[in-house]
Amino acid sequence: MGKNVYASVKSYSQRGKLLNRSDFQTLAESRDLEELMTRIKNTIYGDAVADVQKPYTSQGIESGLRGHLADVHYSIAKTAGDSPILDAYYMKFIISNLKLILKGKVLEKSQEEIETHINLHAEELIKQRDIIIKALVSKDLEETVASLNSVQFGEEISKAAALYNEQKNLQIFDTYFDKILYLQLGRALKNTRDRDVIKLVGMDVDFYNLLSVIRGKLWGLEEAQIQDLIVTQTATITKELLGRMISAASIRDAFAELSNTKYKNLISQNENELDAVAEFERSFEMALYTASTRSFSKMFSFATIVGITKLTSFEVRNLAAIAYAVEQKIPTDVTMSKLIVQEE
């Protein structure tokens, strides 16, 4: 138990440092990246961006932030001791680099171009750099997929490439790589008895499954193809329910299947299918964020450690979104409406 107490205390102190809405507002109001960097340097993220080189780009800033996030997650996981759940969440770093590399290869970007988007700090911490480097130096999509053949999730990556070649939709890589992550999370969940953790992590698995089904329908995938995206069930959304959503006649009918579940309030009433899916995704992410903040109601529980892992991820994602918005001169109110942060 000792380790959890220490990790939980660490999670609480980390939570006390999270930025609030007005902090984000101040950052989002920056006139340019120069000003944004000055403002970030006045937050707890000062060290995280200290090594970002001029001329500033949103990618450079995001890369610095992600390296910092890897440190935070790594130290929390180390403090907590051996946790398959935290290990699964940590894989997000590797997965998102692999997504960038595969999409880069499809778009025929050069290795140099792809490299500017990638921060290998997370891989360095767990001595997994080779996987990423091997994928990065491969000359095309086929060779990249082959280079990943031997890793534990090689089969899913081959499926992703095959489905991409048939559908020509880049988001297929996102979904299949997320599947790898959620397969790990699902497996890790099976071995835990902690109700609070099961609820929090289970929501994540539900989020993945529901969005994969809905997106699969949007892309016009066949039922068997959508079925293949689903990962082992958590209690809330059963295989049967997902099955009914998959065979529903329309996306609206698929959403209707959720009307007797705890997610009924997240369903969008928007007539436009694309907007309805985007609104559902946003509502669900806000619900995940709220559930993560609620995990702090019980002191010294493992759920707080999962909670802070998720909250710090949302925070870095918000900061990356702000950097992009400042770079692209997107109006502040638009940027703020996209962030995952407590409503005032």
PDB file of N, CA and C in Angstrom, residues 6 99 116 150 170 173 176 214 289 338 342:
ATOM      1  N   TYR A   6       2.068   7.202  -1.469  1.00  0.00           N
ATOM      2  CA  TYR A   6       3.053   8.175  -1.926  1.00  0.00           C
ATOM      3  C   TYR A   6       2.675   8.704  -3.316  1.00  0.00           C
ATOM      4  N   LYS A  99       1.484   6.646 -35.091  1.00  0.00           N
ATOM      5  CA  LYS A  99       0.426   7.207 -35.952  1.00  0.00           C
ATOM      6  C   LYS A  99       1.033   8.264 -36.881  1.00  0.00           C
ATOM      7  N   THR A 116      10.190  16.289 -37.317  1.00  0.00           N
ATOM      8  CA  THR A 116       9.876  17.527 -36.597  1.00  0.00           C
ATOM      9  C   THR A 116       8.650  17.365 -35.703  1.00  0.00           C
ATOM     10  N   SER A 150       7.315  -7.461 -35.851  1.00  0.00           N
ATOM     11  CA  SER A 150       7.738  -8.282 -34.715  1.00  0.00           C
ATOM     12  C   SER A 150       7.247  -7.730 -33.374  1.00  0.00           C
ATOM     13  N   LEU A 170      -7.219   8.308 -43.800  1.00  0.00           N
ATOM     14  CA  LEU A 170      -6.116   8.354 -42.836  1.00  0.00           C
ATOM     15  C   LEU A 170      -6.547   8.067 -41.402  1.00  0.00           C
ATOM     16  N   PHE A 173      -5.832   4.775 -39.444  1.00  0.00           N
ATOM     17  CA  PHE A 173      -4.627   4.543 -38.638  1.00  0.00           C
ATOM     18  C   PHE A 173      -4.857   4.966 -37.186  1.00  0.00           C
ATOM     19  N   TYR A 176      -7.090   2.217 -35.507  1.00  0.00           N
ATOM     20  CA  TYR A 176      -6.412   0.936 -35.245  1.00  0.00           C
ATOM     21  C   TYR A 176      -5.306   1.066 -34.199  1.00  0.00           C
ATOM     22  N   ILE A 214     -19.317   4.206 -34.333  1.00  0.00           N
ATOM     23  CA  ILE A 214     -19.952   5.331 -35.031  1.00  0.00           C
ATOM     24  C   ILE A 214     -19.112   5.767 -36.241  1.00  0.00           C
ATOM     25  N   TYR A 289     -13.219  13.972 -18.569  1.00  0.00           N
ATOM     26  CA  TYR A 289     -12.477  14.978 -17.800  1.00  0.00           C
ATOM     27  C   TYR A 289     -13.097  15.132 -16.404  1.00  0.00           C
ATOM     28  N   LYS A 338     -12.981  24.962 -27.739  1.00  0.00           N
ATOM     29  CA  LYS A 338     -12.514  23.620 -28.101  1.00  0.00           C
ATOM     30  C   LYS A 338     -11.768  22.926 -26.958  1.00  0.00           C
ATOM     31  N   GLN A 342     -12.617  22.742 -17.104  1.00  0.00           N
ATOM     32  CA  GLN A 342     -13.797  23.009 -16.292  1.00  0.00           C
ATOM     33  C   GLN A 342     -14.526  24.251 -16.777  1.00  0.00           C
TER      34      GLN A 342
END
